[in-house]
PDB file of C-alpha atoms in Angstrom:
ATOM      1  CA  MET A   1       7.130   3.067  -8.546  1.00 52.00           C
ATOM      2  CA  GLN A   2       5.574   6.339  -7.418  1.00 49.00           C
ATOM      3  CA  ILE A   3       2.385   6.154  -5.449  1.00 52.00           C
ATOM      4  CA  ASN A   4       0.166   9.189  -5.750  1.00 53.00           C
ATOM      5  CA  ASN A   5      -1.775  10.016  -2.520  1.00 50.00           C
ATOM      6  CA  ALA A   6      -1.946   6.454  -1.365  1.00 51.00           C
ATOM      7  CA  LEU A   7      -3.832   7.369   1.781  1.00 52.00           C
ATOM      8  CA  GLN A   8      -6.698   8.804  -0.277  1.00 68.00           C
ATOM      9  CA  ALA A   9      -6.451   6.265  -3.098  1.00 81.00           C
ATOM     10  CA  SER A  10      -9.550   5.632  -5.124  1.00 90.00           C
ATOM     11  CA  TYR A  11      -7.779   3.209  -7.442  1.00 97.00           C
ATOM     12  CA  VAL A  12      -5.383   0.266  -7.276  1.00 98.00           C
ATOM     13  CA  LEU A  13      -2.669  -0.446  -9.788  1.00 98.00           C
ATOM     14  CA  TYR A  14      -1.773  -4.118  -9.887  1.00 98.00           C
ATOM     15  CA  HIS A  15       1.845  -4.335 -11.029  1.00 98.00           C
ATOM     16  CA  THR A  16       5.136  -6.142 -10.426  1.00 97.00           C
ATOM     17  CA  GLU A  17       8.662  -4.853 -10.182  1.00 96.00           C
ATOM     18  CA  GLY A  18      10.599  -4.695 -13.465  1.00 96.00           C
ATOM     19  CA  CYS A  19       7.427  -4.528 -15.567  1.00 97.00           C
ATOM     20  CA  HIS A  20       7.990  -1.664 -18.053  1.00 98.00           C
ATOM     21  CA  LEU A  21       4.275  -1.656 -19.032  1.00 98.00           C
ATOM     22  CA  CYS A  22       3.380  -1.206 -15.333  1.00 98.00           C
ATOM     23  CA  GLU A  23       5.757   1.744 -15.180  1.00 98.00           C
ATOM     24  CA  LEU A  24       3.959   3.248 -18.194  1.00 98.00           C
ATOM     25  CA  ALA A  25       0.609   2.738 -16.487  1.00 98.00           C
ATOM     26  CA  ALA A  26       1.823   4.378 -13.304  1.00 98.00           C
ATOM     27  CA  ALA A  27       3.113   7.287 -15.315  1.00 98.00           C
ATOM     28  CA  LEU A  28      -0.289   7.745 -16.942  1.00 98.00           C
ATOM     29  CA  LEU A  29      -2.017   7.633 -13.544  1.00 98.00           C
ATOM     30  CA  ASN A  30       0.482  10.136 -12.111  1.00 97.00           C
ATOM     31  CA  ALA A  31       0.147  12.486 -15.117  1.00 97.00           C
ATOM     32  CA  ALA A  32      -3.648  12.434 -14.627  1.00 96.00           C
ATOM     33  CA  GLU A  33      -3.108  13.111 -10.897  1.00 95.00           C
ATOM     34  CA  VAL A  34      -5.071  10.000  -9.922  1.00 93.00           C
ATOM     35  CA  PRO A  35      -4.695   8.899  -6.367  1.00 94.00           C
ATOM     36  CA  PHE A  36      -3.754   5.213  -6.435  1.00 96.00           C
ATOM     37  CA  THR A  37      -2.100   2.474  -4.459  1.00 96.00           C
ATOM     38  CA  ALA A  38       0.357   0.157  -6.288  1.00 97.00           C
ATOM     39  CA  ILE A  39       0.090  -3.469  -5.249  1.00 98.00           C
ATOM     40  CA  ASP A  40       2.783  -5.943  -6.361  1.00 98.00           C
ATOM     41  CA  ILE A  41       1.004  -9.112  -7.470  1.00 98.00           C
ATOM     42  CA  CYS A  42       4.060 -11.158  -6.652  1.00 97.00           C
ATOM     43  CA  ASP A  43       3.415 -10.544  -2.911  1.00 96.00           C
ATOM     44  CA  ASP A  44       0.142 -12.529  -3.105  1.00 97.00           C
ATOM     45  CA  GLU A  45      -0.323 -15.896  -4.806  1.00 98.00           C
ATOM     46  CA  THR A  46      -3.953 -15.295  -5.561  1.00 98.00           C
ATOM     47  CA  LEU A  47      -3.248 -11.974  -7.196  1.00 97.00           C
ATOM     48  CA  ALA A  48      -0.343 -13.488  -9.199  1.00 97.00           C
ATOM     49  CA  GLU A  49      -2.659 -16.201 -10.526  1.00 97.00           C
ATOM     50  CA  ARG A  50      -5.429 -13.712 -11.319  1.00 96.00           C
ATOM     51  CA  TYR A  51      -3.358 -10.970 -12.956  1.00 96.00           C
ATOM     52  CA  GLY A  52      -0.070 -12.630 -13.845  1.00 94.00           C
ATOM     53  CA  VAL A  53      -0.535 -12.290 -17.610  1.00 94.00           C
ATOM     54  CA  SER A  54      -2.680  -9.212 -17.713  1.00 95.00           C
ATOM     55  CA  ILE A  55      -0.812  -6.611 -15.671  1.00 98.00           C
ATOM     56  CA  PRO A  56      -0.866  -3.685 -15.427  1.00 99.00           C
ATOM     57  CA  VAL A  57      -4.473  -3.512 -14.300  1.00 99.00           C
ATOM     58  CA  VAL A  58      -6.216  -0.537 -12.754  1.00 98.00           C
ATOM     59  CA  LYS A  59      -9.056  -1.320 -10.358  1.00 98.00           C
ATOM     60  CA  ALA A  60     -11.665   1.228  -9.197  1.00 97.00           C
ATOM     61  CA  LEU A  61     -13.312   1.055  -5.796  1.00 93.00           C
ATOM     62  CA  ASP A  62     -16.608   0.089  -7.560  1.00 94.00           C
ATOM     63  CA  GLU A  63     -14.832  -3.035  -8.839  1.00 94.00           C
ATOM     64  CA  ARG A  64     -14.421  -1.860 -12.394  1.00 97.00           C
ATOM     65  CA  TYR A  65     -11.130  -2.851 -14.125  1.00 97.00           C
ATOM     66  CA  LEU A  66      -9.012  -1.373 -16.873  1.00 98.00           C
ATOM     67  CA  SER A  67      -6.456  -3.812 -18.293  1.00 97.00           C
ATOM     68  CA  TRP A  68      -3.446  -2.966 -20.431  1.00 97.00           C
ATOM     69  CA  PRO A  69      -3.154  -1.849 -23.175  1.00 97.00           C
ATOM     70  CA  PHE A  70      -4.672   1.604 -22.528  1.00 98.00           C
ATOM     71  CA  ASP A  71      -3.650   5.155 -23.297  1.00 98.00           C
ATOM     72  CA  ALA A  72      -4.341   8.465 -21.606  1.00 97.00           C
ATOM     73  CA  THR A  73      -7.663   8.903 -23.404  1.00 98.00           C
ATOM     74  CA  GLN A  74      -8.910   5.476 -22.489  1.00 98.00           C
ATOM     75  CA  LEU A  75      -7.747   6.029 -18.860  1.00 98.00           C
ATOM     76  CA  GLN A  76      -9.700   9.306 -18.687  1.00 97.00           C
ATOM     77  CA  GLU A  77     -12.798   7.547 -20.035  1.00 97.00           C
ATOM     78  CA  PHE A  78     -12.414   4.866 -17.374  1.00 97.00           C
ATOM     79  CA  LEU A  79     -11.949   7.441 -14.610  1.00 95.00           C
ATOM     80  CA  GLY A  80     -14.993   9.387 -15.728  1.00 91.00           C
ATOM     81  CA  ALA A  81     -17.276   6.382 -15.873  1.00 67.00           C
TER      82      ALA A  81
END
């Protein structure tokens, strides 16, 4: 999964390996040139419990969340909020 400008990331993408929806979400973030860090929920039991059935999830620094399903328009609305 490509991480776009992880050092300056304003967003987190919660995902797991092999999740095709997560790959679609990452592609939308990359297409929008959004700096994000991808965090695999399987590496943390708490994250796995919290997001296990709702990934992919995009989290903003201000604690807002965007859960799948979302499209490019909904992502842009979330980013502009």
